[in-house]
Short mmCIF file of C-alpha atoms in Angstrom, two decimals:
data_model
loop_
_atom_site.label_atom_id
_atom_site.label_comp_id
_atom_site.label_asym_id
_atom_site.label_seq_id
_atom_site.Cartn_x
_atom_site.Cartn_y
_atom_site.Cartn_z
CA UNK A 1 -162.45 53.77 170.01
CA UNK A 2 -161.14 55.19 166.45
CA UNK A 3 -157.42 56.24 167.00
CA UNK A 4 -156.52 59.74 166.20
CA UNK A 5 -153.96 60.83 163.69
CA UNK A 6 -151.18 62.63 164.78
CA UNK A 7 -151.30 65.54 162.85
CA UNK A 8 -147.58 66.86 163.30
CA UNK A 9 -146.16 63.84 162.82
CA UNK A 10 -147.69 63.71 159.84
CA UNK A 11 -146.40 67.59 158.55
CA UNK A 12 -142.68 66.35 159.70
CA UNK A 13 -142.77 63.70 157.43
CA UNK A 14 -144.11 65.31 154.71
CA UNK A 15 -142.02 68.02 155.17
CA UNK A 16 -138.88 65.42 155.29
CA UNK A 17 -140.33 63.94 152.46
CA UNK A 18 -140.30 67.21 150.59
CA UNK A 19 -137.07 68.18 150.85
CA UNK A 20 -135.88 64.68 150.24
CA UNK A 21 -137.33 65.48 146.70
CA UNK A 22 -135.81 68.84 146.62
CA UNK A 23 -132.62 67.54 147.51
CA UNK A 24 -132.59 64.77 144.77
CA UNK A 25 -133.55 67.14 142.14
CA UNK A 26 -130.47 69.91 143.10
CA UNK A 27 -127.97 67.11 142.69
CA UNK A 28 -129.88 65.87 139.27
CA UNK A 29 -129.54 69.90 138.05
CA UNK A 30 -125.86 69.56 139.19
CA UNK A 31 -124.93 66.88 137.47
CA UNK A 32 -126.47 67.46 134.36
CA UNK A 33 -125.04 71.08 134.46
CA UNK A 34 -121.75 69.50 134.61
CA UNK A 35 -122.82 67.22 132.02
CA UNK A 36 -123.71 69.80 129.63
CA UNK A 37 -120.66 72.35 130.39
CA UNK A 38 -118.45 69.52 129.71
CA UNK A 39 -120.24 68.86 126.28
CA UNK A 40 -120.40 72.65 125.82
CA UNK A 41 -116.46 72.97 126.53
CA UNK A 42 -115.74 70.08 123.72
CA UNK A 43 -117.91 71.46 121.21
CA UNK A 44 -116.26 74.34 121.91
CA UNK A 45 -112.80 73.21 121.47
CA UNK A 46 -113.51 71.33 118.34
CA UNK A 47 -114.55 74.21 116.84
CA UNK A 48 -111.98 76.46 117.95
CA UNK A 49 -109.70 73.72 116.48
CA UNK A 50 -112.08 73.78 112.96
CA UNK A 51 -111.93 77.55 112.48
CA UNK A 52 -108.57 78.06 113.50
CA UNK A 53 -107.02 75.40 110.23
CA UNK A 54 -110.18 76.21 108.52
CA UNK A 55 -109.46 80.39 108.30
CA UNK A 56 -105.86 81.23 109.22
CA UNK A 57 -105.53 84.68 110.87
CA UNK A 58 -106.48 87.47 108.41
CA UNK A 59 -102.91 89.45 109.21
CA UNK A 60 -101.04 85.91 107.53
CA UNK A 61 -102.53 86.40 104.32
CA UNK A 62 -106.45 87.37 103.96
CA UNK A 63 -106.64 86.64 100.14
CA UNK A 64 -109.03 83.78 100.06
CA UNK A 65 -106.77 81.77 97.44
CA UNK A 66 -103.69 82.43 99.79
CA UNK A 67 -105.67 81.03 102.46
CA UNK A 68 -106.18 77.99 100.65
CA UNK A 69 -102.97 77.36 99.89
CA UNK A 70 -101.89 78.24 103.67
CA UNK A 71 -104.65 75.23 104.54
CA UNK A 72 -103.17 72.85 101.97
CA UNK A 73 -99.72 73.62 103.03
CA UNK A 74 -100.53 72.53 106.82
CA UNK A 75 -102.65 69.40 105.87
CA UNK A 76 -100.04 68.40 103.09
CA UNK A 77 -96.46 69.36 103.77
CA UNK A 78 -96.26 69.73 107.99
CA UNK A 79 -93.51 67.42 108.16
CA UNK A 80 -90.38 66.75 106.37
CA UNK A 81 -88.47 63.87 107.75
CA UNK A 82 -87.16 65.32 111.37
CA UNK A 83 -87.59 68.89 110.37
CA UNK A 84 -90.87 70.87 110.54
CA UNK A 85 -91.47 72.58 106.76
CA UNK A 86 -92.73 76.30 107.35
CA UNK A 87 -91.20 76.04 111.26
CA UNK A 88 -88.81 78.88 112.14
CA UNK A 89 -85.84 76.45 111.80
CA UNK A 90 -86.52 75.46 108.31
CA UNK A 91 -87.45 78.97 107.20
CA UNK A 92 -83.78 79.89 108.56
CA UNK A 93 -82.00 76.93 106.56
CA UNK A 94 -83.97 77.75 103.69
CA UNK A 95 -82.94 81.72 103.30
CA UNK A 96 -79.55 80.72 104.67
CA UNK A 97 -79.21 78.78 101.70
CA UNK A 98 -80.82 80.76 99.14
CA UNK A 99 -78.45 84.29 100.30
CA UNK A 100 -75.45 85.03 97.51
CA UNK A 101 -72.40 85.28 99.50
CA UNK A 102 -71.04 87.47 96.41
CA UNK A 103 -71.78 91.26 95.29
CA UNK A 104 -75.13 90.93 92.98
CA UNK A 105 -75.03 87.20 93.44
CA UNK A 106 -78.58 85.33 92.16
CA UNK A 107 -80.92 83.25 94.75
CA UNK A 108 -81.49 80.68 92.52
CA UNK A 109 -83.98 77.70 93.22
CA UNK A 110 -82.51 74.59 91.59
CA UNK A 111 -85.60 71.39 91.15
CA UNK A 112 -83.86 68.12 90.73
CA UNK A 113 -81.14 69.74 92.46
CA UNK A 114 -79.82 66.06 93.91
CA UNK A 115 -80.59 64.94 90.27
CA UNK A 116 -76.95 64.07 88.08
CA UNK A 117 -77.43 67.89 86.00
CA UNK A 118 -79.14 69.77 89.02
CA UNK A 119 -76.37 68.65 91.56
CA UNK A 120 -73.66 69.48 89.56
CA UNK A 121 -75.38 72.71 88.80
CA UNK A 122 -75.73 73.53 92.18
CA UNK A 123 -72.07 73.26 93.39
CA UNK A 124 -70.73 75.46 90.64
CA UNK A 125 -73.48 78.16 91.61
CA UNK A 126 -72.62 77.55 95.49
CA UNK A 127 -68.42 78.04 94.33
CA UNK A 128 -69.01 81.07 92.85
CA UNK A 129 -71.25 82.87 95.71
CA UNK A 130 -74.73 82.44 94.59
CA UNK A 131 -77.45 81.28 97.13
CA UNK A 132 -78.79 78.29 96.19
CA UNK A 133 -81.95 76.45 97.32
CA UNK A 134 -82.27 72.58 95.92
CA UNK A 135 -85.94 71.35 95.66
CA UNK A 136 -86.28 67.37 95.07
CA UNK A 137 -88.51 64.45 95.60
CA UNK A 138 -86.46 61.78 95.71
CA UNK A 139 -88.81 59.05 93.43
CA UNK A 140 -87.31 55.91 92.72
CA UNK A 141 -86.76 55.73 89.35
CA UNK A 142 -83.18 54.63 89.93
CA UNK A 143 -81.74 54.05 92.91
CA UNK A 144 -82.59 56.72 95.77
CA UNK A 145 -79.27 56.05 97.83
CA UNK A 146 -77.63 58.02 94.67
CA UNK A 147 -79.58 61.04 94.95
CA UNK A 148 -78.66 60.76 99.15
CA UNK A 149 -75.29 60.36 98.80
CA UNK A 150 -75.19 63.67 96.22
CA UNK A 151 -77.35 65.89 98.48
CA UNK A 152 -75.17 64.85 101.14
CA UNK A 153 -72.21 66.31 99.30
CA UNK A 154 -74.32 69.42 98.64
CA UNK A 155 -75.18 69.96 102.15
CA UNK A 156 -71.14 69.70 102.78
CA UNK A 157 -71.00 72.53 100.68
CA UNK A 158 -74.22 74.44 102.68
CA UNK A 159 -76.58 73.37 99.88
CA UNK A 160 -80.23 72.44 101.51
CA UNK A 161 -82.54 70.31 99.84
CA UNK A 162 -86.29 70.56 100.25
CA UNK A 163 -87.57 67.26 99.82
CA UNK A 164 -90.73 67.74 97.91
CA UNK A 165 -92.73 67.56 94.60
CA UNK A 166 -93.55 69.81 91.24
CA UNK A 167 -96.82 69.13 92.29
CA UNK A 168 -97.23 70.21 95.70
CA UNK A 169 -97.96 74.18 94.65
CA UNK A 170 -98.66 74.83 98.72
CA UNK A 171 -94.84 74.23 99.31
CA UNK A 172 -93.96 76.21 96.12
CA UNK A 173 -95.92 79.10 97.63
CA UNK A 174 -94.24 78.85 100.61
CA UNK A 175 -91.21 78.78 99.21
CA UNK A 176 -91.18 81.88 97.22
CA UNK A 177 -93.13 83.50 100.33
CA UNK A 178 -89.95 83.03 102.30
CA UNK A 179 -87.52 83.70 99.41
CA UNK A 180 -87.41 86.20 96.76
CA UNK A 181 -85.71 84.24 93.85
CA UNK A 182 -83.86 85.92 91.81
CA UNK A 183 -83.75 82.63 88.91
CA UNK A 184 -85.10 79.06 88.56
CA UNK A 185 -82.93 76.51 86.99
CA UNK A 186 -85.72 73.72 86.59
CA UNK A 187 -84.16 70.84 85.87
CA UNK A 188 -86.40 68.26 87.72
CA UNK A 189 -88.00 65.86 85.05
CA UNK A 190 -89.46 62.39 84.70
CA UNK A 191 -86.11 61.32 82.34
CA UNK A 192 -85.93 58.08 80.10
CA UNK A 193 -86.59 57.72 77.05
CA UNK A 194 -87.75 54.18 77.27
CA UNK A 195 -89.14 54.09 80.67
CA UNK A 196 -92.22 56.06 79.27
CA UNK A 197 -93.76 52.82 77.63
CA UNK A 198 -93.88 51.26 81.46
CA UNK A 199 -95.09 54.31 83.01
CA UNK A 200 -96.71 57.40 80.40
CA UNK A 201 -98.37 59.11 83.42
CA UNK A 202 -95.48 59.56 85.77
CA UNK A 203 -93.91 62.06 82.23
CA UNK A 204 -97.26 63.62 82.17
CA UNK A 205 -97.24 64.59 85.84
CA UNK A 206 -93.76 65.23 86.57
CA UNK A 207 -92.72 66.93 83.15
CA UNK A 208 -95.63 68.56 82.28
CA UNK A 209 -98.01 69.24 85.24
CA UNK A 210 -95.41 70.05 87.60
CA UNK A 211 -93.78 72.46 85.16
CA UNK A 212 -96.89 74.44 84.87
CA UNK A 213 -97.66 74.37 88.86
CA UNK A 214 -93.91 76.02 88.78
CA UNK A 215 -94.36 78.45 86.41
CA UNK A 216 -98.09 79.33 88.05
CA UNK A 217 -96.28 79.86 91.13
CA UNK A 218 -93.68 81.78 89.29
CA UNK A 219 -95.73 83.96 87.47
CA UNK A 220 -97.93 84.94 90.53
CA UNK A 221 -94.84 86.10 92.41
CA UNK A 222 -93.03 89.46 93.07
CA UNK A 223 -90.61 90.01 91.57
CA UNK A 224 -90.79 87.09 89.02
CA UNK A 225 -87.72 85.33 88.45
CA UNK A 226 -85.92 84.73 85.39
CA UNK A 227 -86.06 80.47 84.80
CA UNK A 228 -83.98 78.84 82.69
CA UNK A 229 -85.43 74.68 81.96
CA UNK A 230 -83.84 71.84 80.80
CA UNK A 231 -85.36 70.55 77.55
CA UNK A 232 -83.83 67.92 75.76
CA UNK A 233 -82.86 66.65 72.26
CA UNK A 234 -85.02 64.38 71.66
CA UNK A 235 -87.43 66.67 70.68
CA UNK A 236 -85.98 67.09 67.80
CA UNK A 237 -86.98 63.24 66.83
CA UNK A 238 -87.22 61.86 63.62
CA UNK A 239 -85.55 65.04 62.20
CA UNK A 240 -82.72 64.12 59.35
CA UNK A 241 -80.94 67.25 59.25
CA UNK A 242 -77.52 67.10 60.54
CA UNK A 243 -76.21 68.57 62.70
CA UNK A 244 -79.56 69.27 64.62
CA UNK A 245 -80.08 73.28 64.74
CA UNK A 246 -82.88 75.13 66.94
CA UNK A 247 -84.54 75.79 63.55
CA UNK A 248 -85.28 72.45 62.77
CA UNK A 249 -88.39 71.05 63.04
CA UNK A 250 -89.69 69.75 66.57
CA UNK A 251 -93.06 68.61 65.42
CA UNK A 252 -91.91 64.51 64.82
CA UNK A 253 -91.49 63.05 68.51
CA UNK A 254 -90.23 59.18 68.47
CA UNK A 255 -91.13 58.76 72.47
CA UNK A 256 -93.78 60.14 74.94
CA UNK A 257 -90.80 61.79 76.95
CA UNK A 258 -89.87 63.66 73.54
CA UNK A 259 -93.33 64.66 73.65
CA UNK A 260 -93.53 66.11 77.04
CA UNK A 261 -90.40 68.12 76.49
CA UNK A 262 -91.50 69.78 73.19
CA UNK A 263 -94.98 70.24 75.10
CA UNK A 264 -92.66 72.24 78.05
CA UNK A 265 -91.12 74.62 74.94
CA UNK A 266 -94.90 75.52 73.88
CA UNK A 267 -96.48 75.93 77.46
CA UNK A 268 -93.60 78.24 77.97
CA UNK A 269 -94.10 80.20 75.18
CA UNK A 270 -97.89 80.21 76.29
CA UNK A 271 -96.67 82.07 79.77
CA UNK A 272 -93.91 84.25 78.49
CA UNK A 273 -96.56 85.56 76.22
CA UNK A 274 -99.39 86.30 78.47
CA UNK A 275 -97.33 86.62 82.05
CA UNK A 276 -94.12 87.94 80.82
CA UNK A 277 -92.24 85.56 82.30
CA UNK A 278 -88.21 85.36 81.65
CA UNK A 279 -87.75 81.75 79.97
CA UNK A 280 -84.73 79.73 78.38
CA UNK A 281 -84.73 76.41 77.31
CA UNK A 282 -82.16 73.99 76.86
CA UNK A 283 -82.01 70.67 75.13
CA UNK A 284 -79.43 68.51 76.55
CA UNK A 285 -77.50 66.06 74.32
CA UNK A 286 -76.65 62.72 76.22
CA UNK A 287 -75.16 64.08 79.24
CA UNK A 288 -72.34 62.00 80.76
CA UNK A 289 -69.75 61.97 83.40
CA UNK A 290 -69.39 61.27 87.57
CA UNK A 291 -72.13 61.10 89.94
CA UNK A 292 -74.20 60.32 86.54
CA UNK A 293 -77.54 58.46 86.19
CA UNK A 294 -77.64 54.83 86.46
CA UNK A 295 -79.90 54.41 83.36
CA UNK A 296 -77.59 55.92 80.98
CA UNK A 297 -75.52 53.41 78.83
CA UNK A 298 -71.76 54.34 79.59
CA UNK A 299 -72.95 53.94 82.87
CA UNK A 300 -74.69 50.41 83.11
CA UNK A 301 -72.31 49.07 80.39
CA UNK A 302 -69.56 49.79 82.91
CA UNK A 303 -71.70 47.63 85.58
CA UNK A 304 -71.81 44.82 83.08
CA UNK A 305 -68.29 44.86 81.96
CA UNK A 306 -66.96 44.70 85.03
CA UNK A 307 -69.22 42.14 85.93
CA UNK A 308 -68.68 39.67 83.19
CA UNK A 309 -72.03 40.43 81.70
CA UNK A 310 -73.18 40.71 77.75
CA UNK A 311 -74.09 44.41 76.67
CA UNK A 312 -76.63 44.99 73.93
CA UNK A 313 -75.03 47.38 71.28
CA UNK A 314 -77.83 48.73 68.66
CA UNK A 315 -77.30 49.17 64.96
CA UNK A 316 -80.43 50.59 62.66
CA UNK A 317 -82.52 48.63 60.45
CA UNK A 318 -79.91 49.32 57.48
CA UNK A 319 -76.81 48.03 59.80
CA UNK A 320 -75.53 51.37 60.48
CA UNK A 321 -73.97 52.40 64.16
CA UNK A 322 -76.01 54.17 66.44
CA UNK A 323 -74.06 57.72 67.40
CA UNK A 324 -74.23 59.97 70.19
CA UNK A 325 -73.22 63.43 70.42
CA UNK A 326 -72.12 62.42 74.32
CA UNK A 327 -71.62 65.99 76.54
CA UNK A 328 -69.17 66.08 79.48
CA UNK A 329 -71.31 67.61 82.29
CA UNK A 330 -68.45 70.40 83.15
CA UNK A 331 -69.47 71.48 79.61
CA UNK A 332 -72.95 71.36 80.45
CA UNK A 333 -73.00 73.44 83.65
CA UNK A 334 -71.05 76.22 82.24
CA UNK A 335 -73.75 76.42 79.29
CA UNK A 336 -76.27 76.11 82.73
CA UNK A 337 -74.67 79.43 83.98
CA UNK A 338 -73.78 81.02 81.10
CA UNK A 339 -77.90 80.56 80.37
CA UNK A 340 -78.33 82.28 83.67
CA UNK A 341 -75.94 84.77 83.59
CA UNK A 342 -77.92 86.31 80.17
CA UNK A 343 -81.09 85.55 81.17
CA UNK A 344 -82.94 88.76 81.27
CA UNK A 345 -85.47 89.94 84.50
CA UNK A 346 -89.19 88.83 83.81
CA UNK A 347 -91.31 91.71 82.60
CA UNK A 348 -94.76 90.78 85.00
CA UNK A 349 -95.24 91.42 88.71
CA UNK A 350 -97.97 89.76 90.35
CA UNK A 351 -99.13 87.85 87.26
CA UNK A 352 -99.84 91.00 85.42
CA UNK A 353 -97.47 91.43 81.83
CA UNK A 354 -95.77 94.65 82.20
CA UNK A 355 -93.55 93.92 78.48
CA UNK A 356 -92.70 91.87 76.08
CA UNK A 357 -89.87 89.65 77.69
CA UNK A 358 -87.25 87.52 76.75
CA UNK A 359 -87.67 83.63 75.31
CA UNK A 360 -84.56 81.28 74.25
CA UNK A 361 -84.24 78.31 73.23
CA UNK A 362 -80.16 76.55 72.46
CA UNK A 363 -78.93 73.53 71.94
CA UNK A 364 -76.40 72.41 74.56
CA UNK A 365 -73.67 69.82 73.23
CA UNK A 366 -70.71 68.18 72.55
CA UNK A 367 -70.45 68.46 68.68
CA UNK A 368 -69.14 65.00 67.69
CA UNK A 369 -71.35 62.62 67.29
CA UNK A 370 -69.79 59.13 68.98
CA UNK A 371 -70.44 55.64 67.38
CA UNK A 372 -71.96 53.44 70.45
CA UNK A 373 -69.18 50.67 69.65
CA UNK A 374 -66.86 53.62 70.40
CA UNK A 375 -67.79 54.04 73.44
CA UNK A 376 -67.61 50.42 74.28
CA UNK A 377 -63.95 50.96 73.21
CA UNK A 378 -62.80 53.45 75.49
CA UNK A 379 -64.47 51.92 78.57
CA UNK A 380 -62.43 48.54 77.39
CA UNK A 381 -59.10 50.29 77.64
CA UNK A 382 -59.97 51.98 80.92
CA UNK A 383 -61.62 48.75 82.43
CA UNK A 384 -58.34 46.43 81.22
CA UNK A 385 -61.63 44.38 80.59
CA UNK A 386 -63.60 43.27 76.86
CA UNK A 387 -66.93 43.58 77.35
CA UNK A 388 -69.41 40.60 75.39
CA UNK A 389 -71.14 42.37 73.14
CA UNK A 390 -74.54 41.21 71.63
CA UNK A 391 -75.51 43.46 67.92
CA UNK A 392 -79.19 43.68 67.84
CA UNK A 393 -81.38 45.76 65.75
CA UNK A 394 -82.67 48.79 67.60
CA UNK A 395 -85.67 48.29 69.12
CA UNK A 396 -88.85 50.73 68.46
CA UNK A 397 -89.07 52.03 72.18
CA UNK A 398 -88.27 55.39 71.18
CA UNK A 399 -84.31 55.47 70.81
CA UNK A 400 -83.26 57.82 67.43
CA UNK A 401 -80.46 56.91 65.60
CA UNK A 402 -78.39 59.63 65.93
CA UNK A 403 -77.66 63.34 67.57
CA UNK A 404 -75.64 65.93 66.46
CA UNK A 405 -75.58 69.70 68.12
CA UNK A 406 -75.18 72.55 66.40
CA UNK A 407 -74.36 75.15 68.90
CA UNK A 408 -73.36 78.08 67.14
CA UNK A 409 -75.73 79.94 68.88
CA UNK A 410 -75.36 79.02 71.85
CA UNK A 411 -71.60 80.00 71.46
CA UNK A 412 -72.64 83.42 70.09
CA UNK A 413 -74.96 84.94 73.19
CA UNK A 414 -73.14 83.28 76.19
CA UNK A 415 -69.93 81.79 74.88
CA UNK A 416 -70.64 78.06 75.30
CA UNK A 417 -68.28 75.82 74.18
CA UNK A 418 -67.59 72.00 75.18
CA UNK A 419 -64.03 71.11 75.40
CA UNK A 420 -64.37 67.71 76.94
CA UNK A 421 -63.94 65.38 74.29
CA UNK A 422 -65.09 61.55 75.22
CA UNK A 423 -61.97 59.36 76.00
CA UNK A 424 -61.20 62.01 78.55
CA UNK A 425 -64.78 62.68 79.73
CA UNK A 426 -65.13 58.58 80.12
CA UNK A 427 -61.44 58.70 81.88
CA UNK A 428 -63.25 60.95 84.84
CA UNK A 429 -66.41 58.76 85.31
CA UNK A 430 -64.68 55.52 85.49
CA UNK A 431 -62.14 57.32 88.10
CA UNK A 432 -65.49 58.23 90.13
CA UNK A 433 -67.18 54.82 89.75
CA UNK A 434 -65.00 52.68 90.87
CA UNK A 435 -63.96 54.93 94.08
CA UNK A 436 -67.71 55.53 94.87
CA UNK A 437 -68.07 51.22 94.05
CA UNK A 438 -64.96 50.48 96.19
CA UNK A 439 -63.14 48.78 93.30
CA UNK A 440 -59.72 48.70 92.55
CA UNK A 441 -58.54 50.51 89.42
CA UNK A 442 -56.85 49.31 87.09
CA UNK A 443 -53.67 50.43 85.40
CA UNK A 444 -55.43 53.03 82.95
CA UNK A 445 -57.35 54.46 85.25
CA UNK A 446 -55.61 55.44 88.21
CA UNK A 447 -55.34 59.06 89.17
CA UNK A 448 -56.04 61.33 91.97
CA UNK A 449 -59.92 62.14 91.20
CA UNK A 450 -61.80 61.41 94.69
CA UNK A 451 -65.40 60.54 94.91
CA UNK A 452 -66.56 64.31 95.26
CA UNK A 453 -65.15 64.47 91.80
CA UNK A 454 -62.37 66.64 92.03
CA UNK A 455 -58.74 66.10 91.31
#
């Protein structure tokens, strides 16, 4: 007999079945719920994290070119060695430094300020109550532990550097965003005369490009400051007039770093024109004395002498001595100041020329032109050492055979006038070197000059 099937067994499974199925599919819908919150959340974040570096907040700056800069600031300059750039505690260091601690002081921003010129410079502002901020980037062109050992002197004297480049015109924006500068003294440079046949683009970009990302960022601010450069006088080149006078001719450069430095005196003209921006330059005249640059020859021929080394001396193709009108840098930073101290107020706000406005150029030297063999002289007697010297023909790397400065007019509109003559100039540097060495002077030299340079 056929068995029966038992009907409600049969609906009890099929309804355990069923909500087996039921079941399954909840926790499937949970789980991929969780699944895609989880996805949604990161996507989410990420662009949160996009939009937020992407478009700053509109009450920072809603000018699409400021936020630009803003962007390139973060991705570029966050960090400075153990300080954040653009952090609170920075942006207090850098207006602490930058306030004049004297009635109508300047806030000056000194480039190269850990530079030989620029650090000198920036003391003699600091002594006499101006704020001072130092911008430098520390490049290797001679040896960095030099330019750290100056800027810690500076910082001694509550000088801070921003460690930075020309270049970077994010930083320079937020520089000028935190301080109103009053004057630039620019006197960062790629410097060398014969160093430009190794390495042309390293004048281009520091001498020329970063001088226009300066005076782009100076133009655009307000108020614009007054800047006062450092040109040099090698752009007067092949010139044969004597002594050298700002009315000579500037249109012979013998070297690629003569070239860039007369191209600085024509792209300022270019902005002072259209932007109305306050400009002075000033062509040095081979600048000497303590905490001095490496590269220079009184300096390196004091290296050799002392150790026991041959020193190439030049004379031109006709056998005559190779002269230098060699500048004590005390004279040098009171020309510096007395530059600043006459420079007028820029005429533009905001980019826009409001007035014509004031452009300078002066010579800055010692006027007495120095045979080289001279100089070898003088360090002789304040070594107690004779240097071996090897005579060679001047090479064709740029050198010129001889500077003189005329400076009668820089004497006549700020009173500049060297008093520093060379014996007594070289006396002070060999005093420094051989403290900052850890030498022991000899007989000529010994004095009371420390390694800060003061007596």
């Amino acid at each position: 007999m056929p068995t029966t099937p038992d009907t409600s067994k049969t609906m009890k499974l099929e309804r355990y079945n069923s909500y087996l199925r039921k079941l399954h599919s909840t926790k499937l819908l949970n789980a991929s719920s969780k699944f895609l919150f989880r996805v949604t959340l990161l996507i989410a974040l990420v662009l949160i994290l996009f939009f937020t570096i992407t478009y700053p907040p509109l009450s920072d700056n809603s000018h699409p070119y400021r936020r630009h800069q803003h962007h390139s600031f973060l991705s570029t300059s966050l960090f400075s060695g153990s300080s954040l750039v653009g952090g609170a505690s920075w942006e207090k260091q850098v207006r602490h430094s930058s306030t004049p601690r004297r009635l109508n002081g300047f806030s000056v921003l000194v480039t190269g300020a850990v530079g030989f010129i620029g650090s000198h410079c920036s003391l003699a502002l600091k002594k006499r109550g101006d704020g001072v901020l130092g911008l430098d980037n520390f490049n290797d062109y001679y040896d960095p532990s030099l330019k750290r050992a100056r800027q810690n002197l500076l910082s001694k004297h509550q000088i801070f550097i921003v460690e930075g480049d020309l270049n970077d015109d994010a930083l320079l924006t937020k520089l000028f965003d935190v301080v109103p500068f009053t004057h630039i003294l620019h006197l960062a440079a790629q410097a060398g005369v014969r160093y430009a046949m190794q390495n042309p683009q390293s004048y281009v970009r520091s001498n020329i490009a970063g001088f226009v990302n300066l005076l782009e960022v100076a133009k655009a601010a307000n108020p614009q400051p007054a800047i006062v450069w450092a040109s040099s006088s090698s752009v007067y080149g092949l010139n044969t007039e004597n002594p050298f006078s700002e009315r000579d001719r500037t249109d012979q450069p013998a070297s690629l770093y003569a070239a860039t430095k007369k191209a600085g005196e024509e792209i300022a003209h270019t902005y002072n024109h259209i932007y109305g921006l306050s400009l002075t330059g000033l062509r040095f005249f081979t600048v000497y004395g303590p905490w001095g640059r490496p590269d220079m020859a009184y300096f390196f021929f004091t290296k050799d002498i002392l150790q026991g080394k041959p020193i190439d001396i030049y004379k031109t193709s006709d056998q005559k001595e190779v002269a230098r009108d060699f500048t004590y840098i005390d004279d040098v930073v009171k020309g510096c100041l007395g530059a600043l101290d006459t420079a007028e107020k820029s005429t533009g706000s905001g980019g826009k020329k409001k007035g014509p406005a004031q452009l300078r150029v002066y010579n800055l030297g010692n006027t007495s032109p120095v045979p080289v063999g001279r100089l070898v002289s003088i360090l002789e007697g304040l070594l107690g050492t004779k240097a071996k010297k090897h005579v060679i023909t001047m090479p064709r790397n740029g050198d010129v055979p001889f500077t003189h400065a005329n400076v009668t007019l820089a004497y006549k509109d700020f009173g500049y006038k060297p008093t520093t003559d060379l014996a007594s100039g070289l006396r002070k540097f060999v005093k420094w070197y051989v403290n900052y060495f850890g030498m022991e002077p000899t007989k000529s030299i010994k004095g009371t000059q420390r390694a800060d340079g003061s007596s």
